[in-house]
Amino acid sequence: MLRTALRNVLAHKARLMMTALAVLLGVAFVAGTLIFSDSVAEAVKNASAKNLKDVAVSVQATNNDRSAPDVVDAEKDGKRATALDDRLADRIRALPGVASVRSDVTGQATLAGTDDQPIGNGWQNHAVNYQPGADGKDSRYPLVQGRGPANGNEIALAESTAEAAGVRIGDTVRFATDGPVLKKKLVGIVATDDPQVTAGGSLALFDTATAQQLYLHPGQFDELIVSARPGTDERALTAKVRAVLPKDRATAASGSDLAAEQSRMIAQQNSALSQTLLTFAGIALFVGVFIIANTFTMLISQRSREIALLRAVGASRRQVVRSVLAEAALLGLISSVVGFALGLGIAVGLRAVLDANGAGFPDGPVVITPATVLAALGVGVVVTVLAAWLPSRKAARIAPVEALSSVEAPPALRSLVLRNTIGAVITALGVAVMLYVSTLKSGDDLPTAMLGSMLTLTGVIVLAPLLSRPLVSLAGLVTTRLFGIGGKLAKENALRNPRRTAATGSALMIGLTLITGMTVVGHSAQLGMDKMAARGLTADYQISTSTFVGLDPELSKNVAKVPGVEAVAPLRGAGYTTDGSGEGGFGYLRGTDLTQIDKVTHLTFTQGSLDAVRAGGIAVSQKGLKDHGWHVGDTVTVRFDEKKQTRLKVAAGYEDNEVLGESFADLSLVDPYLTRHKNEQLLVKAADGGSPALVKKIRHALGDSPLLKVQTHDDLRKENAGQIDTVVNMVYGLLGMAVIIAVVGVVNTLAMSVFERTREIGMLRAIGLARSGIKQMVRLESVVISLFGAVLGMGVGIFLAWAGGSLVGSSFPTYEMVLPWGRLGLFLLIALVVGVLAAVWPARRAARLNMLEAVNAQ
């Protein structure tokens, strides 16, 4: 029977080619994802290990002691304060087994590029102190060109940072830490293995005194890195270091623990992307199951006499099943091997694409583990065998007497009553769950929504043969009216075997269900975020910083002096807790200039007035009043910064406003509870509506810092829309694989259907149907099947988007489901094009059949 299975595979190479392609693409997706994840994880792990190779113990500062004098002083001048200083470094340096102690100051510096735009990747824009040894060089940052910075007017950069900024030795480097732009002369370029820098960040180096001036107090450090002498036990040394540290103000961790923690974090960072890619790979393979099952069902129908003959000469039912499954296993193995090779190319290409878009993964070899090979090949073989299991059972039921039949009769179709009953039950259960989901408001209920979506989609797939009749008949009315006999024949051919039509259409339906659902949710969320960004904002500009370090209030006052600026309202705030629990136990009070705020945002008071707030109270939004259980006129007790408790009077209530959040008050009321007086945002109203020239003046008034974001209403909309569009486009690309596999399924079904109907096509040619008519019939059949899958998929996708939209709406109140009719129409057009293109080869093959040979075909 194994030889029989091998012969069948070789005998039906053309018929199995499309099925092999479906398996191949699915396996390529799985293999590519696993190889990519392993390669990136290994590269980042190696880079991290190299970066920590000389670290035996790391001592890091903490500021748990809020009453410490240096912490209090730091909070006053806005700088960090630590307990790590030269005296502590000397005590550690004197411990037995310590070879050296490196004293690090770390911070953030955002550099301006040649176009004055910031370079690097936000929070990965690092700054450290350069620490030369006896030879004048820092061993951790080897010099590539020039020398290390030696005074407050000099700076060194990493190679990639200098290249991105477009600067060379001797040039002036413009950068910002937490305020106006600073300038220093570039004197050195260094190499670094820090994975955060190589992964899209930047690195600037200053002399130690300058770094402390920018980020800390003189003589203080963020981290002490201890190197051990050869033969020293790392954990024992860590314990000795801990013994000399000030209680609750510093922690020590061994180098091995740091490496393990970094490996864990790397695994977490990669797992989200890997799981996402594997999910879509699973969808692609699930779609392939329909194609495989369809192919083997058709092959068994065509080989019924051959199988009956095997049964007649002594083959048992079990042997027939094993033969079909062995055939499927061989097909799956061959396809998986080719798919694995393609997956290797996908992994390399994916890494290159992500690097080109700023991912900046560290260099490293392609990693192919035995587990990856076994997983990819195993998935391909197992999926193919499982998909062929039901067709193999059907083959085993073929009676030996059928070998004696001289009439080629079509196989009898089994009743669909049981299948329809099961499908109706599953669909009803899924719909019930989704209707329940539509009443939920929390994003924590996402697993319930996923369960309901899966049940609904599964139920519709099971019901697809029943649903195919009305939908195909409806499409047939159009094709018959437009194309006459060719359209009618196409409809009858699609209805002839509802199981086959349903399986072929379902493959396309799955992809379009997910694409449609994501499109509707994404489009609706985008419109909702646009409303949220603009609602209540009458200012022409919103000014903030890219790293959220805030804006200097004194510098912010300069904006009001810019010609053309009508009003400026700063926003800064403090979080507080109440005696309540849950959502109502926390709040955020924004401080602003009450003489300007009504000029930059639209305020609608439901109770009280702005004058009442100016008298020393706070205004609370409708949502805030409800969450906290407060009423206008109440005097409430809140606690700022965990210790500062105070009583506030609720002087007014206003309609929810995205600009001001849940509550606001005058700056004079909020400022005493702030540890750092930095404006989170500036809202600017222009006298003439604003212009690029005014933006340039505003930036100049704020010191031309590369940290600045001066955004108009359109900028805010694009920023919000860009995040959603990125997610939706990624989903389009990933689900595109499933749609491609579905197209392959349509081609495969039509090609094998043409072979199955060879005699029928010959008869049609004999009674006068031209070759063009044959082509038209096959094309229309393909279009009808594709449109059936598209309409069903889009309908289910819209329903799931509607039911699950309430969970998305929990993130922002302006969410409202809006159907993107243009994109939905495009999906239908794509389905139409898919139907036409998928039929090109099968239609051509059908039209080229010899009339007499076709009539006499067995």
Coordinates of C-alpha atoms in Angstrom, one line a residue, residues 247-515:
K247 CA 19.8 50.7 53.5
D248 CA 16.9 51.2 51.0
R249 CA 18.8 53.5 48.8
A250 CA 20.8 51.2 46.7
T251 CA 20.6 47.6 45.4
A252 CA 23.2 45.1 44.1
A253 CA 22.8 42.4 41.6
S254 CA 25.3 39.9 40.2
G255 CA 26.3 40.0 36.6
S256 CA 24.8 36.5 36.0
D257 CA 21.5 37.7 37.5
L258 CA 21.6 40.8 35.2
A259 CA 22.3 38.6 32.2
A260 CA 19.4 36.2 33.1
E261 CA 17.1 39.2 33.6
Q262 CA 18.0 40.7 30.2
S263 CA 17.5 37.3 28.6
R264 CA 14.0 37.1 30.2
M265 CA 13.1 40.6 29.0
I266 CA 14.4 39.8 25.5
A267 CA 12.2 36.7 25.4
Q268 CA 9.2 38.7 26.5
Q269 CA 9.8 41.4 23.9
N270 CA 10.1 38.8 21.1
S271 CA 7.3 36.6 22.3
A272 CA 4.6 39.1 21.4
L273 CA 5.8 39.5 17.8
S274 CA 6.4 35.7 17.5
Q275 CA 3.0 34.8 18.9
T276 CA 1.4 37.3 16.5
L277 CA 3.2 35.9 13.5
L278 CA 2.5 32.3 14.6
T279 CA -1.2 33.1 15.0
F280 CA -1.4 34.3 11.4
A281 CA 0.6 31.2 10.3
G282 CA -2.0 29.1 12.0
I283 CA -4.8 30.9 10.1
A284 CA -3.0 30.3 6.9
L285 CA -2.6 26.6 7.7
F286 CA -6.3 26.4 8.8
V287 CA -7.3 27.8 5.4
G288 CA -5.1 25.2 3.8
V289 CA -7.0 22.5 5.5
F290 CA -10.0 23.2 3.4
I291 CA -8.0 23.0 0.2
I292 CA -6.3 19.7 1.2
A293 CA -9.6 18.1 2.2
N294 CA -11.2 19.3 -1.0
T295 CA -8.4 18.0 -3.1
F296 CA -8.4 14.5 -1.5
T297 CA -12.2 14.3 -1.6
M298 CA -12.1 15.0 -5.4
L299 CA -9.2 12.6 -6.0
I300 CA -11.0 9.8 -4.2
S301 CA -14.2 10.5 -6.2
Q302 CA -12.2 10.2 -9.4
R303 CA -10.4 7.1 -8.2
S304 CA -13.4 5.3 -6.8
R305 CA -13.1 2.5 -9.4
E306 CA -9.4 2.1 -8.7
I307 CA -10.0 1.9 -4.9
A308 CA -12.9 -0.6 -5.5
L309 CA -10.5 -2.7 -7.5
L310 CA -8.0 -2.7 -4.6
R311 CA -10.8 -3.7 -2.3
A312 CA -11.8 -6.5 -4.7
V313 CA -8.2 -8.0 -4.8
G314 CA -8.0 -8.1 -1.0
A315 CA -7.2 -4.7 0.4
S316 CA -8.9 -4.0 3.7
R317 CA -10.6 -0.8 4.7
R318 CA -7.8 -0.1 7.1
Q319 CA -5.2 -0.5 4.3
V320 CA -7.1 1.9 2.1
V321 CA -7.2 4.5 4.9
R322 CA -3.5 4.0 5.5
S323 CA -2.8 4.4 1.8
V324 CA -4.6 7.7 1.5
L325 CA -3.0 9.0 4.7
A326 CA 0.4 7.8 3.5
E327 CA -0.2 9.7 0.3
A328 CA -1.1 12.8 2.3
A329 CA 2.0 12.4 4.6
L330 CA 4.3 12.2 1.5
L331 CA 2.7 15.3 0.0
G332 CA 3.0 17.1 3.4
L333 CA 6.6 16.1 3.8
I334 CA 7.7 17.2 0.4
S335 CA 5.8 20.5 0.7
S336 CA 7.2 21.1 4.2
V337 CA 10.8 20.6 3.1
V338 CA 10.3 23.2 0.3
G339 CA 8.3 25.4 2.6
F340 CA 11.1 25.3 5.2
A341 CA 13.6 26.5 2.6
L342 CA 11.2 29.3 1.7
G343 CA 10.7 30.1 5.4
L344 CA 14.5 30.6 5.7
G345 CA 14.3 33.3 3.0
I346 CA 11.2 34.9 4.7
A347 CA 13.1 35.1 8.1
V348 CA 16.1 36.8 6.4
G349 CA 13.9 39.1 4.4
L350 CA 11.7 40.0 7.5
R351 CA 14.7 40.9 9.5
A352 CA 16.0 43.1 6.7
V353 CA 12.7 44.9 6.2
L354 CA 12.3 45.6 10.0
D355 CA 15.9 46.9 10.1
A356 CA 15.2 49.2 7.2
N357 CA 12.3 50.6 9.1
G358 CA 14.3 51.3 12.2
A359 CA 14.2 48.1 14.2
G360 CA 18.0 48.0 14.4
F361 CA 18.5 44.4 15.5
P362 CA 22.1 43.5 16.4
D363 CA 24.1 41.6 13.9
G364 CA 24.1 37.9 14.3
P365 CA 23.9 34.6 12.3
V366 CA 20.7 32.9 11.2
V367 CA 19.8 30.4 13.9
I368 CA 18.2 27.1 12.8
T369 CA 17.5 24.9 15.8
P370 CA 16.5 21.2 15.6
A371 CA 13.2 22.1 17.4
T372 CA 12.4 24.6 14.6
V373 CA 13.1 22.1 11.9
L374 CA 11.0 19.4 13.6
A375 CA 8.2 21.9 14.4
A376 CA 7.9 23.2 10.8
L377 CA 8.1 19.8 9.1
G378 CA 5.8 18.2 11.8
V379 CA 3.2 21.0 11.4
G380 CA 3.1 20.5 7.6
V381 CA 2.8 16.7 7.7
V382 CA 0.3 16.7 10.6
V383 CA -2.0 19.3 9.1
T384 CA -2.0 17.5 5.7
V385 CA -2.7 14.1 7.3
L386 CA -5.5 15.5 9.5
A387 CA -7.1 17.2 6.5
A388 CA -7.0 14.0 4.5
W389 CA -8.5 11.9 7.3
L390 CA -12.1 12.3 6.4
P391 CA -11.5 11.7 2.7
S392 CA -9.6 8.6 3.6
R393 CA -12.6 7.3 5.6
K394 CA -14.8 8.0 2.6
A395 CA -12.4 6.0 0.4
A396 CA -12.6 3.1 2.8
R397 CA -16.4 2.9 2.4
I398 CA -16.1 2.3 -1.4
A399 CA -17.5 -1.2 -2.0
P400 CA -15.5 -3.8 -4.1
V401 CA -18.5 -4.2 -6.4
E402 CA -18.1 -0.7 -7.8
A403 CA -15.1 -2.0 -9.7
L404 CA -17.5 -4.1 -11.8
S405 CA -19.6 -1.0 -12.8
S406 CA -19.3 0.0 -16.4
V407 CA -21.2 3.2 -16.0
E408 CA -19.4 6.3 -14.7
A409 CA -22.0 7.5 -12.3
P410 CA -21.5 10.6 -10.1
P411 CA -21.1 9.8 -6.4
A412 CA -24.2 10.0 -4.4
L413 CA -24.3 13.1 -2.1
R414 CA -24.9 12.4 1.5
S415 CA -27.5 14.2 3.4
L416 CA -26.5 17.5 5.0
V417 CA -29.1 17.4 7.7
L418 CA -26.7 16.3 10.5
R419 CA -24.1 18.8 9.4
N420 CA -26.6 21.6 9.2
T421 CA -27.9 20.8 12.6
I422 CA -24.5 20.8 14.2
G423 CA -23.6 24.0 12.3
A424 CA -26.8 25.8 13.5
V425 CA -26.1 24.9 17.1
I426 CA -22.5 26.1 17.0
T427 CA -23.5 29.3 15.1
A428 CA -26.3 30.1 17.6
L429 CA -23.9 29.6 20.5
G430 CA -21.3 31.8 18.9
V431 CA -23.9 34.5 18.1
A432 CA -25.2 34.3 21.7
V433 CA -21.7 34.8 23.1
M434 CA -21.1 37.8 20.8
L435 CA -24.4 39.4 21.7
Y436 CA -23.3 39.1 25.3
V437 CA -19.9 40.6 24.4
S438 CA -21.7 43.6 22.9
T439 CA -22.9 44.5 26.4
L440 CA -19.4 44.4 27.9
K441 CA -17.3 47.5 28.2
S442 CA -13.9 46.3 29.5
G443 CA -10.9 45.3 27.5
D444 CA -10.3 42.4 30.0
D445 CA -13.2 40.6 28.3
L446 CA -11.3 40.1 25.1
P447 CA -10.9 36.3 25.6
T448 CA -14.7 36.0 25.7
A449 CA -14.9 37.9 22.5
M450 CA -12.3 35.7 20.9
L451 CA -14.2 32.6 22.0
G452 CA -17.4 33.9 20.6
S453 CA -15.7 34.9 17.3
M454 CA -14.2 31.5 16.9
L455 CA -17.5 29.7 17.6
T456 CA -19.4 32.0 15.2
L457 CA -16.8 31.5 12.4
T458 CA -16.7 27.8 13.0
G459 CA -20.5 27.5 12.9
V460 CA -20.7 29.5 9.6
I461 CA -18.0 27.2 8.1
V462 CA -20.0 24.1 9.0
L463 CA -23.2 25.8 7.7
A464 CA -21.5 26.9 4.5
P465 CA -23.0 24.2 2.2
L466 CA -26.5 25.2 3.3
L467 CA -25.7 28.9 2.9
S468 CA -24.2 28.4 -0.5
R469 CA -27.5 27.5 -2.1
P470 CA -29.3 30.9 -1.7
L471 CA -26.2 33.0 -2.2
V472 CA -25.0 31.1 -5.3
S473 CA -28.5 31.1 -6.7
L474 CA -28.8 34.9 -6.2
A475 CA -25.4 35.3 -7.9
G476 CA -26.7 32.9 -10.6
L477 CA -29.6 35.2 -11.4
V478 CA -27.2 38.0 -12.2
T479 CA -24.8 35.8 -14.3
T480 CA -27.7 34.2 -16.2
R481 CA -29.2 37.6 -17.0
L482 CA -25.9 39.0 -18.1
F483 CA -24.3 36.0 -19.8
G484 CA -27.1 33.7 -20.8
I485 CA -26.5 30.0 -20.9
G486 CA -22.9 30.3 -19.8
G487 CA -24.0 32.1 -16.6
K488 CA -26.7 29.5 -15.9
L489 CA -24.3 26.6 -16.4
A490 CA -21.8 28.3 -14.0
K491 CA -24.5 28.5 -11.4
E492 CA -25.6 24.9 -11.8
N493 CA -22.0 23.7 -11.6
A494 CA -21.4 25.7 -8.4
L495 CA -24.6 24.2 -6.9
R496 CA -23.9 20.6 -8.0
N497 CA -21.7 19.8 -5.1
P498 CA -22.4 22.2 -2.2
R499 CA -19.7 20.7 0.0
R500 CA -17.0 21.4 -2.5
T501 CA -18.3 24.9 -3.2
A502 CA -18.6 25.6 0.6
A503 CA -15.1 24.3 1.3
T504 CA -13.6 26.4 -1.6
G505 CA -15.5 29.5 -0.6
S506 CA -14.8 29.0 3.1
A507 CA -11.1 29.3 2.5
L508 CA -11.6 32.8 1.1
M509 CA -14.3 33.5 3.7
I510 CA -11.9 33.1 6.7
G511 CA -9.4 35.6 5.4
L512 CA -12.0 38.2 4.4
T513 CA -13.8 37.8 7.8
L514 CA -10.7 38.7 9.7
I515 CA -9.7 41.5 7.2

